[in-house]
Amino acid sequence: MPVLCIVASVLLQAGVYGFVSGTLDSSGSLALSCAGFGAAAVLFNTVLLARRLRRGRTPAAPGTRGLLMAMNVVTAVTFLSFYASLTWVPATLATGVETAIGPIVLGLLGLAGQGRRVSRQGWFAAVVLVLLGVAIGQRFTADGAVGPGTAVGLALVIVAGVGAPVLALLSAELGRRGVDPVYVTAHRFHLTYLCGGLLLLLVGGPGGDHTGELLTMLLTGVLAVTLPLFALQAGLQRTDPMVAMVLLTTLPGVTYLAETAFHGSFDAVALAQICALILVAVWYVRVSGKDRPAPVAAQPPLATKA
């Protein structure tokens, strides 16, 4: 079931990041993600190679190359904007804002003719989730501290937040064209790990503690990035993008719950906010199945020519 793929992705990412919480700075987190993106390219291209040796080469669907190029660019911009923002904005606030604005952006894209128009229930959920996401992010930010670069950091977070729903629309279009998620995962991260590696070099690398634990970093990257992003890709290609965006708003909260379980910290107000956010997300997923399909734009969302 596609929704379960997205839920599994959220739980796996949240569990691993909750476990390593407090052990990584922004450079270490970037190194972890680069390891995961690189591992995804190696692992899934190996799977494709094995398939070709067994079955022979199969032709790609029309327009696939253009869509995958767009996926590479938007993926790189989304992830690298997020990690660059961590220099100025606390990770908890950045994650909360990024995921919270996804449903709103998707609704605006629908109004602009890109993809399906969002229902009234969807708009209600999007607004409530934005408010809850920002509240949770602020709750996680120690003393509400802000620095001189906060505006720059939040601008980068907004760029990442816009990129996520665009990726959902691109994934949905690839799903409609019958493209295998293995093929997409094998090819969508090349620009991300190359640019991420360059950015990591520019900031001086992940530091001695992390470079001495490359095997652990690689394994953690596979668990935190490679596997959950494949599950997410499989879910995005077969799920209503709005449902996917709503489910992803639970990621920061579930990460906090995992951090609490592993490290013992607890905040009753934050827990109540997280539970409210999860309830709104679950409510929307349930009612969305009862909605009649809304009119779809005349052109496929964000379609590109091969």
XYZ file of C-alpha atoms in Angstrom:
306
model
C 0.000 0.000 0.000
C 1.574 3.338 -1.066
C 0.589 5.217 2.097
C 2.317 2.555 4.200
C 5.516 3.134 2.190
C 5.435 6.811 3.178
C 4.671 5.949 6.812
C 7.551 3.447 6.831
C 9.859 6.116 5.381
C 8.876 8.604 8.087
C 9.318 6.052 10.880
C 12.718 4.872 9.629
C 14.083 8.389 9.122
C 12.712 9.543 12.463
C 14.069 6.522 14.313
C 17.603 6.859 12.977
C 17.783 10.627 13.352
C 16.318 10.367 16.842
C 19.017 7.851 17.705
C 21.916 9.978 16.393
C 20.438 13.248 17.689
C 23.039 15.306 19.519
C 25.968 13.453 17.938
C 26.031 15.364 14.620
C 26.561 19.020 13.813
C 25.336 20.515 10.516
C 28.497 19.323 8.704
C 28.131 15.825 10.118
C 24.485 15.742 9.101
C 25.442 16.823 5.571
C 28.128 14.121 5.430
C 25.586 11.539 6.591
C 23.171 12.554 3.853
C 25.889 12.560 1.172
C 26.792 9.026 2.224
C 23.141 8.021 1.958
C 22.621 9.663 -1.450
C 25.816 8.132 -2.829
C 24.867 4.726 -1.449
C 21.437 5.013 -3.104
C 23.050 5.647 -6.497
C 25.447 2.717 -6.094
C 22.911 0.268 -4.652
C 20.050 0.895 -7.067
C 22.251 1.175 -10.156
C 23.658 -2.226 -9.169
C 20.097 -3.564 -9.004
C 19.389 -2.115 -12.467
C 22.576 -3.664 -13.847
C 21.600 -7.068 -12.472
C 18.163 -6.715 -14.060
C 19.659 -5.815 -17.430
C 21.963 -8.821 -17.331
C 19.006 -11.065 -16.593
C 16.234 -9.500 -18.699
C 17.995 -7.232 -21.187
C 17.631 -3.474 -21.555
C 14.075 -2.116 -21.476
C 13.178 1.197 -23.148
C 12.327 4.107 -20.869
C 8.908 5.737 -20.994
C 8.618 8.879 -23.176
C 9.674 12.023 -21.316
C 11.448 10.110 -18.572
C 14.835 11.700 -19.218
C 13.493 15.234 -18.861
C 11.574 14.386 -15.703
C 14.628 12.733 -14.143
C 16.771 15.759 -14.991
C 14.187 17.932 -13.270
C 14.170 15.530 -10.308
C 17.962 15.812 -10.033
C 17.883 19.607 -10.016
C 14.944 19.980 -7.617
C 16.293 17.258 -5.290
C 19.693 18.971 -5.096
C 18.179 22.418 -4.511
C 15.768 21.078 -1.870
C 18.222 19.071 0.202
C 21.195 21.407 -0.096
C 19.088 24.467 0.742
C 17.910 22.682 3.862
C 21.395 21.696 4.996
C 22.802 25.139 4.202
C 20.042 26.678 6.337
C 21.304 24.774 9.388
C 24.192 27.229 9.606
C 21.720 29.926 10.739
C 18.562 28.107 11.866
C 18.246 25.314 14.483
C 17.561 21.953 12.845
C 14.304 21.411 14.716
C 12.892 24.755 13.588
C 14.134 24.231 10.009
C 12.568 20.766 9.755
C 9.286 21.932 11.266
C 8.923 24.896 8.907
C 10.053 22.955 5.811
C 7.537 20.150 6.205
C 4.737 22.387 7.475
C 4.620 24.598 4.379
C 4.575 21.661 1.952
C 0.776 21.191 1.892
C 0.185 24.953 1.475
C 2.640 25.144 -1.434
C 1.029 22.104 -3.059
C -2.378 23.759 -2.764
C -1.057 26.934 -4.401
C 0.494 24.881 -7.207
C -2.908 23.275 -7.769
C -4.496 26.714 -8.088
C -1.806 27.566 -10.647
C -2.816 24.557 -12.751
C -0.058 22.182 -11.683
C -1.665 18.947 -10.557
C -4.958 18.413 -8.759
C -6.796 21.195 -6.948
C -6.859 20.732 -3.188
C -10.216 20.154 -1.493
C -11.601 22.312 1.331
C -10.525 19.626 3.788
C -7.050 19.776 2.305
C -6.827 23.550 2.755
C -8.059 23.246 6.327
C -5.465 20.583 7.100
C -2.716 22.591 5.384
C -3.397 25.746 7.412
C -3.653 23.883 10.721
C -0.480 21.925 9.971
C 1.441 25.121 9.186
C 0.387 26.639 12.507
C 1.227 23.479 14.442
C 4.519 22.981 12.597
C 5.705 26.506 13.327
C 4.592 26.202 16.959
C 6.491 22.940 17.360
C 9.575 24.397 15.703
C 9.511 27.398 18.025
C 9.007 25.129 21.026
C 12.099 23.158 20.044
C 14.166 26.335 19.618
C 15.974 27.050 22.865
C 14.751 30.337 24.388
C 13.493 31.400 20.965
C 17.061 32.439 20.199
C 17.656 34.000 16.811
C 20.845 35.160 15.161
C 21.609 37.833 12.563
C 21.443 35.252 9.771
C 18.038 33.884 10.729
C 16.307 35.587 7.806
C 18.756 33.985 5.364
C 18.323 30.603 7.047
C 14.527 30.797 6.925
C 14.644 31.837 3.261
C 16.652 28.698 2.505
C 14.175 26.623 4.521
C 11.311 28.065 2.462
C 13.181 27.137 -0.743
C 13.457 23.566 0.584
C 9.801 23.630 1.612
C 8.759 24.638 -1.910
C 10.988 21.957 -3.441
C 9.373 19.088 -1.533
C 5.874 19.383 -3.090
C 7.423 19.922 -6.524
C 9.229 16.604 -6.024
C 5.899 15.028 -5.056
C 4.314 16.242 -8.312
C 7.250 15.021 -10.383
C 7.119 11.650 -8.630
C 3.393 11.354 -9.247
C 3.945 12.066 -12.958
C 6.681 9.406 -13.131
C 4.280 6.996 -11.460
C 1.580 7.757 -14.043
C 4.104 6.944 -16.778
C 4.852 3.593 -15.162
C 8.487 4.314 -14.258
C 9.927 1.870 -11.722
C 10.846 3.533 -8.371
C 14.119 1.565 -8.474
C 15.000 3.308 -11.751
C 14.074 6.715 -10.326
C 16.057 6.199 -7.112
C 19.072 5.033 -9.108
C 19.179 8.271 -11.101
C 17.680 11.125 -9.059
C 20.510 11.777 -6.577
C 23.582 12.222 -8.797
C 23.552 16.008 -8.686
C 22.742 15.979 -4.962
C 25.693 13.912 -3.764
C 28.102 15.679 -6.141
C 27.049 19.167 -5.031
C 26.717 17.994 -1.433
C 30.262 16.627 -1.473
C 31.547 19.921 -2.879
C 29.648 21.875 -0.221
C 31.062 19.576 2.448
C 34.602 20.270 1.222
C 33.944 24.017 1.257
C 32.882 23.924 4.914
C 35.919 21.885 5.897
C 34.483 18.364 5.947
C 32.639 16.535 8.707
C 35.544 16.700 11.168
C 37.941 14.128 12.563
C 35.418 12.256 14.694
C 33.242 11.453 11.677
C 35.988 10.788 9.129
C 37.352 8.129 11.464
C 34.025 6.302 11.413
C 33.332 6.084 7.691
C 31.805 2.599 7.837
C 29.431 3.628 10.609
C 28.572 6.819 8.717
C 27.841 4.824 5.561
C 25.648 2.301 7.384
C 23.760 5.073 9.148
C 23.349 6.885 5.829
C 21.796 3.781 4.284
C 19.330 3.471 7.175
C 18.560 7.191 7.472
C 18.575 8.198 3.791
C 18.903 5.400 1.207
C 16.193 2.995 2.366
C 13.622 5.537 3.609
C 13.942 7.682 0.476
C 13.374 4.623 -1.703
C 10.259 3.779 0.321
C 9.184 7.411 0.034
C 9.763 7.405 -3.737
C 7.680 4.254 -4.118
C 4.896 5.833 -2.084
C 5.011 9.218 -3.833
C 4.637 7.622 -7.260
C 1.347 5.958 -6.296
C -0.171 8.357 -3.755
C -2.052 11.638 -3.998
C 0.696 14.284 -3.506
C -1.398 16.130 -0.898
C -1.732 12.980 1.206
C 2.028 12.484 0.951
C 2.789 16.072 1.998
C 0.440 15.853 4.959
C 2.047 12.623 6.138
C 5.516 14.171 5.846
C 4.545 16.968 8.226
C 4.688 14.371 10.998
C 8.424 13.742 10.450
C 9.778 16.392 12.873
C 7.366 15.344 15.599
C 8.026 11.631 15.208
C 11.768 12.376 15.221
C 11.302 14.166 18.538
C 9.395 11.185 19.931
C 12.246 8.899 18.866
C 14.770 11.264 20.441
C 12.751 11.200 23.654
C 12.664 7.404 23.631
C 16.424 7.088 23.039
C 17.716 9.961 25.148
C 15.090 10.527 27.815
C 14.219 14.194 27.195
C 10.567 15.165 27.580
C 8.423 18.255 26.998
C 4.721 17.852 27.744
C 3.657 20.862 25.633
C 5.712 19.729 22.640
C 4.276 16.217 22.996
C 0.715 17.598 22.977
C 1.460 19.674 19.862
C 2.984 16.663 18.110
C -0.018 14.482 18.954
C -2.346 17.185 17.580
C -0.319 17.379 14.365
C -0.364 13.618 13.910
C -4.130 13.513 14.535
C -4.734 16.189 11.876
C -2.555 14.269 9.412
C -4.376 10.990 10.101
C -7.761 12.730 9.832
C -6.894 14.160 6.422
C -5.584 10.847 5.103
C -8.884 9.230 6.139
C -11.189 11.865 4.664
C -9.122 12.241 1.483
C -10.135 8.736 0.437
C -13.761 9.880 0.397
C -13.157 12.966 -1.744
C -14.225 12.934 -5.352
C -11.290 13.454 -7.696
C -10.905 17.155 -8.497
C -10.297 18.399 -12.032
C -6.756 17.919 -13.217
C -4.829 20.482 -15.223
C -4.901 20.080 -18.963
C -1.121 19.577 -19.044
C 0.627 16.947 -16.892
C 2.120 18.535 -13.739
C 5.501 20.026 -14.369
C 5.831 17.966 -17.546
C 9.073 18.266 -19.448
C 10.085 17.169 -22.903
C 12.531 14.337 -23.367
